[in-house]
């Protein structure tokens, strides 16, 4: 990126930092409910080349759009909020760091490049804000630890982008390690590195992009969060994590039926995340496939955040021989993942895509991912 940065800004950057997208194996919408999730960083990354300036201006550009953006380093929340698209995450990260840490911060120039697909459910937004935070942490001499970076990244999403997300995405992107998943316990505030062993077991993860785009700042995400809060309030618990799987049935008929279904998904998906982590710890990664498939049925029927194109992708992958498949990410569009034998990955990718088209949907984009390291300095 050094040459591209120099061509755009007329000087070499001070460095290049990057952060991965993420795939969530299991545990969806559990973060803001105090539950468990098991994500991993993927080998598709967002990179940001940055050079500090001598004045108080921020100038940012990207390799996927012609226009550059500019703002003062002391831009208000309203200024960051009013920015559009990718620039909100860079300006928002700078604003949140200055405000929360009470630091002046210098102006800077930044060039963004990414091969993390946008709107697919693999956390392109968390990758960009996390890469920015890691870069500014070093350049501004902030000395942040990764858990504090997670909190700051969530503030960017919640306050600048108006997306009512928890901390799953930022945790995965900032804490990931190669060939590991991160077992996140959102009640305890812990993150455990769990060796996946996919490569040794001859397994691969396919991402099946439905091409149905989502936006967590609008639509059903916030509605589902409110429904989960309603379920917890009726059950008299602070979060749904406090309920055991065998308690869920007793609440049927004591709250609206759709709210009870939301409760059931959260409680059972937390249990699936626990079981999946235990299986991979024991060196039995092939056995998590049915848990993924059960998780998809729970999202489709109980949480109702899937869409027909993703349902078709899951069914097609399973019919083609996947060990398990489910929608990944917040839902209402995005992608499915499929756990497959590496030797059959290419065939399953083609057969699944063909079947989705035959079901009347757009042809999905299918690509393999591997568990990669979290946010870092690259150069």
PDB file of C-alpha atoms in Angstrom, residues 19-288:
ATOM      1  CA  UNK A  19      -7.715  -6.234  10.837  1.00  0.00           C
ATOM      2  CA  UNK A  20      -9.563  -9.334   9.646  1.00  0.00           C
ATOM      3  CA  UNK A  21     -13.184  -9.885   8.941  1.00  0.00           C
ATOM      4  CA  UNK A  22     -14.746 -12.570  11.067  1.00  0.00           C
ATOM      5  CA  UNK A  23     -16.933 -15.639  10.801  1.00  0.00           C
ATOM      6  CA  UNK A  24     -19.072 -16.621  13.755  1.00  0.00           C
ATOM      7  CA  UNK A  25     -19.198 -20.394  14.024  1.00  0.00           C
ATOM      8  CA  UNK A  26     -22.073 -20.379  16.501  1.00  0.00           C
ATOM      9  CA  UNK A  27     -23.726 -18.115  19.054  1.00  0.00           C
ATOM     10  CA  UNK A  28     -25.704 -15.432  17.242  1.00  0.00           C
ATOM     11  CA  UNK A  29     -27.180 -12.352  18.964  1.00  0.00           C
ATOM     12  CA  UNK A  30     -25.900 -13.794  22.233  1.00  0.00           C
ATOM     13  CA  UNK A  31     -23.479 -10.936  22.917  1.00  0.00           C
ATOM     14  CA  UNK A  32     -25.994  -8.381  24.137  1.00  0.00           C
ATOM     15  CA  UNK A  33     -27.786 -11.162  26.034  1.00  0.00           C
ATOM     16  CA  UNK A  34     -24.784 -12.141  28.163  1.00  0.00           C
ATOM     17  CA  UNK A  35     -24.331 -15.460  26.370  1.00  0.00           C
ATOM     18  CA  UNK A  36     -21.535 -17.312  24.573  1.00  0.00           C
ATOM     19  CA  UNK A  37     -20.248 -17.089  21.008  1.00  0.00           C
ATOM     20  CA  UNK A  38     -17.465 -18.816  19.084  1.00  0.00           C
ATOM     21  CA  UNK A  39     -16.129 -16.601  16.252  1.00  0.00           C
ATOM     22  CA  UNK A  40     -12.799 -16.559  14.433  1.00  0.00           C
ATOM     23  CA  UNK A  41     -10.920 -13.983  12.367  1.00  0.00           C
ATOM     24  CA  UNK A  42     -10.679 -14.776   8.653  1.00  0.00           C
ATOM     25  CA  UNK A  43      -7.916 -14.472   6.093  1.00  0.00           C
ATOM     26  CA  UNK A  44      -9.572 -11.490   4.406  1.00  0.00           C
ATOM     27  CA  UNK A  45      -8.433  -8.177   5.822  1.00  0.00           C
ATOM     28  CA  UNK A  46      -8.996  -4.432   5.826  1.00  0.00           C
ATOM     29  CA  UNK A  47      -5.754  -2.451   5.647  1.00  0.00           C
ATOM     30  CA  UNK A  48      -5.187   1.182   6.489  1.00  0.00           C
ATOM     31  CA  UNK A  49      -2.011   3.099   5.688  1.00  0.00           C
ATOM     32  CA  UNK A  50      -1.629   6.169   7.892  1.00  0.00           C
ATOM     33  CA  UNK A  51       0.698   9.172   8.114  1.00  0.00           C
ATOM     34  CA  UNK A  52       0.483  11.780  10.831  1.00  0.00           C
ATOM     35  CA  UNK A  53       0.102  15.400   9.760  1.00  0.00           C
ATOM     36  CA  UNK A  54       1.518  18.557  11.302  1.00  0.00           C
ATOM     37  CA  UNK A  55      -1.909  20.187  11.490  1.00  0.00           C
ATOM     38  CA  UNK A  56      -5.330  19.192  12.802  1.00  0.00           C
ATOM     39  CA  UNK A  57      -6.826  17.845   9.560  1.00  0.00           C
ATOM     40  CA  UNK A  58      -7.920  14.300   8.809  1.00  0.00           C
ATOM     41  CA  UNK A  59      -7.814  13.313   5.138  1.00  0.00           C
ATOM     42  CA  UNK A  60      -8.994   9.832   4.232  1.00  0.00           C
ATOM     43  CA  UNK A  61      -9.302   7.997   0.946  1.00  0.00           C
ATOM     44  CA  UNK A  62      -9.928   4.456  -0.229  1.00  0.00           C
ATOM     45  CA  UNK A  63      -9.004   2.290  -3.154  1.00  0.00           C
ATOM     46  CA  UNK A  64     -12.667   1.428  -3.801  1.00  0.00           C
ATOM     47  CA  UNK A  65     -13.952   5.005  -4.285  1.00  0.00           C
ATOM     48  CA  UNK A  66     -12.541   8.029  -6.098  1.00  0.00           C
ATOM     49  CA  UNK A  67     -13.493  10.704  -3.615  1.00  0.00           C
ATOM     50  CA  UNK A  68     -11.463  11.601  -0.534  1.00  0.00           C
ATOM     51  CA  UNK A  69     -12.956  12.889   2.720  1.00  0.00           C
ATOM     52  CA  UNK A  70     -11.651  15.589   5.017  1.00  0.00           C
ATOM     53  CA  UNK A  71     -12.534  16.751   8.518  1.00  0.00           C
ATOM     54  CA  UNK A  72     -10.840  18.390  11.503  1.00  0.00           C
ATOM     55  CA  UNK A  73      -9.354  15.964  14.018  1.00  0.00           C
ATOM     56  CA  UNK A  74     -11.613  17.508  16.671  1.00  0.00           C
ATOM     57  CA  UNK A  75     -14.691  16.785  14.586  1.00  0.00           C
ATOM     58  CA  UNK A  76     -17.812  16.445  16.693  1.00  0.00           C
ATOM     59  CA  UNK A  77     -19.924  13.331  16.984  1.00  0.00           C
ATOM     60  CA  UNK A  78     -22.431  15.035  14.699  1.00  0.00           C
ATOM     61  CA  UNK A  79     -19.757  15.446  12.000  1.00  0.00           C
ATOM     62  CA  UNK A  80     -18.731  11.794  12.202  1.00  0.00           C
ATOM     63  CA  UNK A  81     -22.370  10.736  12.316  1.00  0.00           C
ATOM     64  CA  UNK A  82     -23.161  12.761   9.203  1.00  0.00           C
ATOM     65  CA  UNK A  83     -20.386  11.091   7.197  1.00  0.00           C
ATOM     66  CA  UNK A  84     -21.488   8.365   4.823  1.00  0.00           C
ATOM     67  CA  UNK A  85     -20.341   4.825   4.187  1.00  0.00           C
ATOM     68  CA  UNK A  86     -16.811   3.748   5.014  1.00  0.00           C
ATOM     69  CA  UNK A  87     -15.635   7.163   6.205  1.00  0.00           C
ATOM     70  CA  UNK A  88     -17.900   7.044   9.275  1.00  0.00           C
ATOM     71  CA  UNK A  89     -15.803   4.288  10.787  1.00  0.00           C
ATOM     72  CA  UNK A  90     -12.493   6.136  10.428  1.00  0.00           C
ATOM     73  CA  UNK A  91     -13.847   9.505  11.577  1.00  0.00           C
ATOM     74  CA  UNK A  92     -15.886   7.813  14.266  1.00  0.00           C
ATOM     75  CA  UNK A  93     -12.877   5.936  15.630  1.00  0.00           C
ATOM     76  CA  UNK A  94     -10.851   9.158  15.828  1.00  0.00           C
ATOM     77  CA  UNK A  95     -13.714  10.973  17.559  1.00  0.00           C
ATOM     78  CA  UNK A  96     -14.329   8.207  20.105  1.00  0.00           C
ATOM     79  CA  UNK A  97     -10.638   7.857  20.959  1.00  0.00           C
ATOM     80  CA  UNK A  98     -10.250  11.599  21.552  1.00  0.00           C
ATOM     81  CA  UNK A  99     -13.408  11.870  23.632  1.00  0.00           C
ATOM     82  CA  UNK A 100     -13.108   8.725  25.727  1.00  0.00           C
ATOM     83  CA  UNK A 101      -9.378   9.072  26.434  1.00  0.00           C
ATOM     84  CA  UNK A 102      -9.296  12.863  26.621  1.00  0.00           C
ATOM     85  CA  UNK A 103      -6.386  13.140  24.171  1.00  0.00           C
ATOM     86  CA  UNK A 104      -5.782  15.794  21.530  1.00  0.00           C
ATOM     87  CA  UNK A 105      -4.597  13.484  18.765  1.00  0.00           C
ATOM     88  CA  UNK A 106      -2.845  14.729  15.667  1.00  0.00           C
ATOM     89  CA  UNK A 107      -4.282  15.097  12.209  1.00  0.00           C
ATOM     90  CA  UNK A 108      -3.536  12.260   9.814  1.00  0.00           C
ATOM     91  CA  UNK A 109      -3.875  10.999   6.260  1.00  0.00           C
ATOM     92  CA  UNK A 110      -5.207   7.489   5.697  1.00  0.00           C
ATOM     93  CA  UNK A 111      -5.740   5.199   2.731  1.00  0.00           C
ATOM     94  CA  UNK A 112      -8.100   2.229   3.173  1.00  0.00           C
ATOM     95  CA  UNK A 113      -7.986  -0.992   1.146  1.00  0.00           C
ATOM     96  CA  UNK A 114     -10.011  -4.108   1.870  1.00  0.00           C
ATOM     97  CA  UNK A 115     -10.923  -7.534   0.566  1.00  0.00           C
ATOM     98  CA  UNK A 116     -13.485  -8.094   3.344  1.00  0.00           C
ATOM     99  CA  UNK A 117     -16.897  -8.191   1.614  1.00  0.00           C
ATOM    100  CA  UNK A 118     -19.327  -5.491   2.747  1.00  0.00           C
ATOM    101  CA  UNK A 119     -22.808  -6.343   4.014  1.00  0.00           C
ATOM    102  CA  UNK A 120     -22.157 -10.079   3.983  1.00  0.00           C
ATOM    103  CA  UNK A 121     -22.124 -10.714   7.720  1.00  0.00           C
ATOM    104  CA  UNK A 122     -18.348 -11.064   8.098  1.00  0.00           C
ATOM    105  CA  UNK A 123     -17.824  -7.782   9.974  1.00  0.00           C
ATOM    106  CA  UNK A 124     -16.365  -5.448   7.385  1.00  0.00           C
ATOM    107  CA  UNK A 125     -17.268  -2.530   9.657  1.00  0.00           C
ATOM    108  CA  UNK A 126     -15.524  -3.978  12.727  1.00  0.00           C
ATOM    109  CA  UNK A 127     -12.467  -4.694  10.587  1.00  0.00           C
ATOM    110  CA  UNK A 128     -12.239  -1.067   9.460  1.00  0.00           C
ATOM    111  CA  UNK A 129     -12.839   0.546  12.841  1.00  0.00           C
ATOM    112  CA  UNK A 130     -10.459  -1.915  14.539  1.00  0.00           C
ATOM    113  CA  UNK A 131      -7.665  -1.353  12.014  1.00  0.00           C
ATOM    114  CA  UNK A 132      -8.101   2.394  12.554  1.00  0.00           C
ATOM    115  CA  UNK A 133      -8.056   2.092  16.339  1.00  0.00           C
ATOM    116  CA  UNK A 134      -4.914  -0.082  16.297  1.00  0.00           C
ATOM    117  CA  UNK A 135      -3.172   2.404  13.996  1.00  0.00           C
ATOM    118  CA  UNK A 136      -4.118   5.472  16.041  1.00  0.00           C
ATOM    119  CA  UNK A 137      -3.281   3.710  19.274  1.00  0.00           C
ATOM    120  CA  UNK A 138       0.313   3.393  18.070  1.00  0.00           C
ATOM    121  CA  UNK A 139       0.627   6.746  16.317  1.00  0.00           C
ATOM    122  CA  UNK A 140      -0.966   8.708  19.155  1.00  0.00           C
ATOM    123  CA  UNK A 141       0.908   6.726  21.830  1.00  0.00           C
ATOM    124  CA  UNK A 142      -2.228   5.638  23.687  1.00  0.00           C
ATOM    125  CA  UNK A 143      -1.079   2.268  25.066  1.00  0.00           C
ATOM    126  CA  UNK A 144      -4.519   0.643  24.886  1.00  0.00           C
ATOM    127  CA  UNK A 145      -5.091  -3.018  25.650  1.00  0.00           C
ATOM    128  CA  UNK A 146      -7.258  -5.071  23.336  1.00  0.00           C
ATOM    129  CA  UNK A 147     -10.264  -5.276  25.631  1.00  0.00           C
ATOM    130  CA  UNK A 148     -10.382  -1.482  25.856  1.00  0.00           C
ATOM    131  CA  UNK A 149     -10.189  -1.346  22.061  1.00  0.00           C
ATOM    132  CA  UNK A 150     -13.219  -3.656  21.933  1.00  0.00           C
ATOM    133  CA  UNK A 151     -15.207  -1.217  24.075  1.00  0.00           C
ATOM    134  CA  UNK A 152     -14.180   1.758  21.953  1.00  0.00           C
ATOM    135  CA  UNK A 153     -15.066  -0.053  18.732  1.00  0.00           C
ATOM    136  CA  UNK A 154     -18.524  -0.813  20.077  1.00  0.00           C
ATOM    137  CA  UNK A 155     -19.003   2.884  20.830  1.00  0.00           C
ATOM    138  CA  UNK A 156     -18.239   3.673  17.174  1.00  0.00           C
ATOM    139  CA  UNK A 157     -20.982   1.269  16.097  1.00  0.00           C
ATOM    140  CA  UNK A 158     -23.512   2.365  18.712  1.00  0.00           C
ATOM    141  CA  UNK A 159     -23.003   6.129  18.685  1.00  0.00           C
ATOM    142  CA  UNK A 160     -21.621   7.011  15.258  1.00  0.00           C
ATOM    143  CA  UNK A 161     -23.310   4.402  13.064  1.00  0.00           C
ATOM    144  CA  UNK A 162     -26.421   3.964  15.242  1.00  0.00           C
ATOM    145  CA  UNK A 163     -26.079   0.177  15.075  1.00  0.00           C
ATOM    146  CA  UNK A 164     -27.245  -1.324  18.414  1.00  0.00           C
ATOM    147  CA  UNK A 165     -24.635  -4.091  18.365  1.00  0.00           C
ATOM    148  CA  UNK A 166     -22.856  -5.872  21.177  1.00  0.00           C
ATOM    149  CA  UNK A 167     -19.142  -6.610  21.255  1.00  0.00           C
ATOM    150  CA  UNK A 168     -18.935  -9.920  19.390  1.00  0.00           C
ATOM    151  CA  UNK A 169     -17.511  -8.477  16.175  1.00  0.00           C
ATOM    152  CA  UNK A 170     -14.895  -6.245  17.767  1.00  0.00           C
ATOM    153  CA  UNK A 171     -13.833  -9.042  20.131  1.00  0.00           C
ATOM    154  CA  UNK A 172     -13.357 -11.493  17.279  1.00  0.00           C
ATOM    155  CA  UNK A 173     -11.474  -9.025  15.085  1.00  0.00           C
ATOM    156  CA  UNK A 174      -9.169  -7.746  17.823  1.00  0.00           C
ATOM    157  CA  UNK A 175      -8.526 -10.972  19.764  1.00  0.00           C
ATOM    158  CA  UNK A 176      -8.303 -13.561  16.968  1.00  0.00           C
ATOM    159  CA  UNK A 177      -5.399 -15.967  16.549  1.00  0.00           C
ATOM    160  CA  UNK A 178      -4.483 -18.112  13.576  1.00  0.00           C
ATOM    161  CA  UNK A 179      -6.214 -21.544  13.561  1.00  0.00           C
ATOM    162  CA  UNK A 180      -8.135 -20.623  16.722  1.00  0.00           C
ATOM    163  CA  UNK A 181     -11.640 -19.542  17.550  1.00  0.00           C
ATOM    164  CA  UNK A 182     -12.349 -17.226  20.456  1.00  0.00           C
ATOM    165  CA  UNK A 183     -14.877 -18.458  22.996  1.00  0.00           C
ATOM    166  CA  UNK A 184     -16.458 -15.250  24.203  1.00  0.00           C
ATOM    167  CA  UNK A 185     -18.377 -15.241  27.470  1.00  0.00           C
ATOM    168  CA  UNK A 186     -20.245 -11.951  27.487  1.00  0.00           C
ATOM    169  CA  UNK A 187     -21.488 -12.333  31.063  1.00  0.00           C
ATOM    170  CA  UNK A 188     -18.067 -13.042  32.532  1.00  0.00           C
ATOM    171  CA  UNK A 189     -16.263 -10.726  30.124  1.00  0.00           C
ATOM    172  CA  UNK A 190     -13.741 -13.438  29.204  1.00  0.00           C
ATOM    173  CA  UNK A 191     -12.184 -14.549  25.931  1.00  0.00           C
ATOM    174  CA  UNK A 192     -10.625 -18.010  25.613  1.00  0.00           C
ATOM    175  CA  UNK A 193      -8.493 -19.041  22.642  1.00  0.00           C
ATOM    176  CA  UNK A 194      -9.754 -22.434  21.446  1.00  0.00           C
ATOM    177  CA  UNK A 195      -7.649 -24.373  18.888  1.00  0.00           C
ATOM    178  CA  UNK A 196      -9.898 -25.279  15.959  1.00  0.00           C
ATOM    179  CA  UNK A 197      -7.832 -28.017  14.361  1.00  0.00           C
ATOM    180  CA  UNK A 198      -9.665 -27.618  11.055  1.00  0.00           C
ATOM    181  CA  UNK A 199      -6.541 -27.908   8.929  1.00  0.00           C
ATOM    182  CA  UNK A 200      -5.339 -31.053  10.690  1.00  0.00           C
ATOM    183  CA  UNK A 201      -8.805 -32.572  10.294  1.00  0.00           C
ATOM    184  CA  UNK A 202      -8.955 -31.716   6.585  1.00  0.00           C
ATOM    185  CA  UNK A 203     -11.816 -29.272   7.056  1.00  0.00           C
ATOM    186  CA  UNK A 204     -12.569 -25.972   5.378  1.00  0.00           C
ATOM    187  CA  UNK A 205     -15.133 -23.252   5.986  1.00  0.00           C
ATOM    188  CA  UNK A 206     -17.057 -21.942   3.001  1.00  0.00           C
ATOM    189  CA  UNK A 207     -18.760 -18.551   3.068  1.00  0.00           C
ATOM    190  CA  UNK A 208     -21.824 -18.442   0.809  1.00  0.00           C
ATOM    191  CA  UNK A 209     -22.694 -14.809   0.134  1.00  0.00           C
ATOM    192  CA  UNK A 210     -26.394 -14.570  -0.677  1.00  0.00           C
ATOM    193  CA  UNK A 211     -25.958 -11.059  -2.176  1.00  0.00           C
ATOM    194  CA  UNK A 212     -28.883  -9.952   0.016  1.00  0.00           C
ATOM    195  CA  UNK A 213     -27.423  -6.974   1.838  1.00  0.00           C
ATOM    196  CA  UNK A 214     -28.149  -5.992   5.429  1.00  0.00           C
ATOM    197  CA  UNK A 215     -27.650  -2.902   7.558  1.00  0.00           C
ATOM    198  CA  UNK A 216     -27.575  -3.272  11.338  1.00  0.00           C
ATOM    199  CA  UNK A 217     -28.382   0.408  11.782  1.00  0.00           C
ATOM    200  CA  UNK A 218     -31.831  -0.184  10.312  1.00  0.00           C
ATOM    201  CA  UNK A 219     -34.421  -2.944  10.174  1.00  0.00           C
ATOM    202  CA  UNK A 220     -34.789  -5.970  12.354  1.00  0.00           C
ATOM    203  CA  UNK A 221     -31.596  -6.020  14.407  1.00  0.00           C
ATOM    204  CA  UNK A 222     -32.770  -3.393  16.862  1.00  0.00           C
ATOM    205  CA  UNK A 223     -36.224  -4.948  16.993  1.00  0.00           C
ATOM    206  CA  UNK A 224     -34.758  -8.339  17.941  1.00  0.00           C
ATOM    207  CA  UNK A 225     -32.686  -6.719  20.663  1.00  0.00           C
ATOM    208  CA  UNK A 226     -35.775  -5.071  22.122  1.00  0.00           C
ATOM    209  CA  UNK A 227     -37.649  -8.391  22.025  1.00  0.00           C
ATOM    210  CA  UNK A 228     -34.822 -10.095  23.916  1.00  0.00           C
ATOM    211  CA  UNK A 229     -34.915  -7.355  26.528  1.00  0.00           C
ATOM    212  CA  UNK A 230     -38.684  -7.828  26.795  1.00  0.00           C
ATOM    213  CA  UNK A 231     -38.237 -11.574  27.321  1.00  0.00           C
ATOM    214  CA  UNK A 232     -35.667 -10.983  30.062  1.00  0.00           C
ATOM    215  CA  UNK A 233     -37.891  -8.432  31.791  1.00  0.00           C
ATOM    216  CA  UNK A 234     -40.878 -10.780  31.821  1.00  0.00           C
ATOM    217  CA  UNK A 235     -38.703 -13.640  33.117  1.00  0.00           C
ATOM    218  CA  UNK A 236     -37.310 -11.360  35.827  1.00  0.00           C
ATOM    219  CA  UNK A 237     -33.670 -11.789  34.842  1.00  0.00           C
ATOM    220  CA  UNK A 238     -31.052  -9.235  33.904  1.00  0.00           C
ATOM    221  CA  UNK A 239     -30.067 -11.079  30.725  1.00  0.00           C
ATOM    222  CA  UNK A 240     -31.286 -14.230  29.028  1.00  0.00           C
ATOM    223  CA  UNK A 241     -27.969 -15.918  29.907  1.00  0.00           C
ATOM    224  CA  UNK A 242     -29.364 -16.450  33.391  1.00  0.00           C
ATOM    225  CA  UNK A 243     -31.852 -18.983  32.059  1.00  0.00           C
ATOM    226  CA  UNK A 244     -30.936 -22.650  31.637  1.00  0.00           C
ATOM    227  CA  UNK A 245     -32.100 -24.557  28.540  1.00  0.00           C
ATOM    228  CA  UNK A 246     -34.520 -26.668  30.597  1.00  0.00           C
ATOM    229  CA  UNK A 247     -36.216 -23.525  31.947  1.00  0.00           C
ATOM    230  CA  UNK A 248     -37.265 -22.118  28.581  1.00  0.00           C
ATOM    231  CA  UNK A 249     -40.346 -24.288  28.044  1.00  0.00           C
ATOM    232  CA  UNK A 250     -41.863 -23.127  31.342  1.00  0.00           C
ATOM    233  CA  UNK A 251     -42.162 -19.597  29.955  1.00  0.00           C
ATOM    234  CA  UNK A 252     -44.351 -20.590  26.999  1.00  0.00           C
ATOM    235  CA  UNK A 253     -47.737 -18.911  27.340  1.00  0.00           C
ATOM    236  CA  UNK A 254     -46.410 -16.413  29.871  1.00  0.00           C
ATOM    237  CA  UNK A 255     -45.179 -13.974  27.248  1.00  0.00           C
ATOM    238  CA  UNK A 256     -46.035 -13.257  23.595  1.00  0.00           C
ATOM    239  CA  UNK A 257     -45.260 -16.314  21.470  1.00  0.00           C
ATOM    240  CA  UNK A 258     -42.740 -14.516  19.276  1.00  0.00           C
ATOM    241  CA  UNK A 259     -40.919 -13.147  22.331  1.00  0.00           C
ATOM    242  CA  UNK A 260     -40.707 -16.666  23.761  1.00  0.00           C
ATOM    243  CA  UNK A 261     -39.181 -17.865  20.503  1.00  0.00           C
ATOM    244  CA  UNK A 262     -36.510 -15.162  20.747  1.00  0.00           C
ATOM    245  CA  UNK A 263     -35.722 -16.356  24.283  1.00  0.00           C
ATOM    246  CA  UNK A 264     -35.446 -19.959  23.112  1.00  0.00           C
ATOM    247  CA  UNK A 265     -32.992 -19.085  20.357  1.00  0.00           C
ATOM    248  CA  UNK A 266     -30.680 -17.128  22.652  1.00  0.00           C
ATOM    249  CA  UNK A 267     -30.607 -19.751  25.390  1.00  0.00           C
ATOM    250  CA  UNK A 268     -30.126 -22.698  23.030  1.00  0.00           C
ATOM    251  CA  UNK A 269     -27.539 -20.937  20.865  1.00  0.00           C
ATOM    252  CA  UNK A 270     -25.469 -20.180  23.954  1.00  0.00           C
ATOM    253  CA  UNK A 271     -25.593 -23.890  24.774  1.00  0.00           C
ATOM    254  CA  UNK A 272     -24.587 -24.767  21.204  1.00  0.00           C
ATOM    255  CA  UNK A 273     -21.598 -22.435  21.469  1.00  0.00           C
ATOM    256  CA  UNK A 274     -20.528 -24.148  24.695  1.00  0.00           C
ATOM    257  CA  UNK A 275     -20.843 -27.593  23.144  1.00  0.00           C
ATOM    258  CA  UNK A 276     -19.001 -26.609  19.958  1.00  0.00           C
ATOM    259  CA  UNK A 277     -16.096 -25.189  21.960  1.00  0.00           C
ATOM    260  CA  UNK A 278     -15.887 -28.361  24.014  1.00  0.00           C
ATOM    261  CA  UNK A 279     -15.820 -30.543  20.889  1.00  0.00           C
ATOM    262  CA  UNK A 280     -12.979 -28.643  19.239  1.00  0.00           C
ATOM    263  CA  UNK A 281     -11.049 -28.602  22.524  1.00  0.00           C
ATOM    264  CA  UNK A 282     -11.306 -32.398  22.484  1.00  0.00           C
ATOM    265  CA  UNK A 283     -10.000 -32.591  18.910  1.00  0.00           C
ATOM    266  CA  UNK A 284     -13.417 -33.469  17.463  1.00  0.00           C
ATOM    267  CA  UNK A 285     -14.095 -30.563  15.075  1.00  0.00           C
ATOM    268  CA  UNK A 286     -15.993 -32.709  12.559  1.00  0.00           C
ATOM    269  CA  UNK A 287     -18.710 -33.245  15.158  1.00  0.00           C
ATOM    270  CA  UNK A 288     -19.729 -29.579  15.357  1.00  0.00           C
TER     271      UNK A 288
END
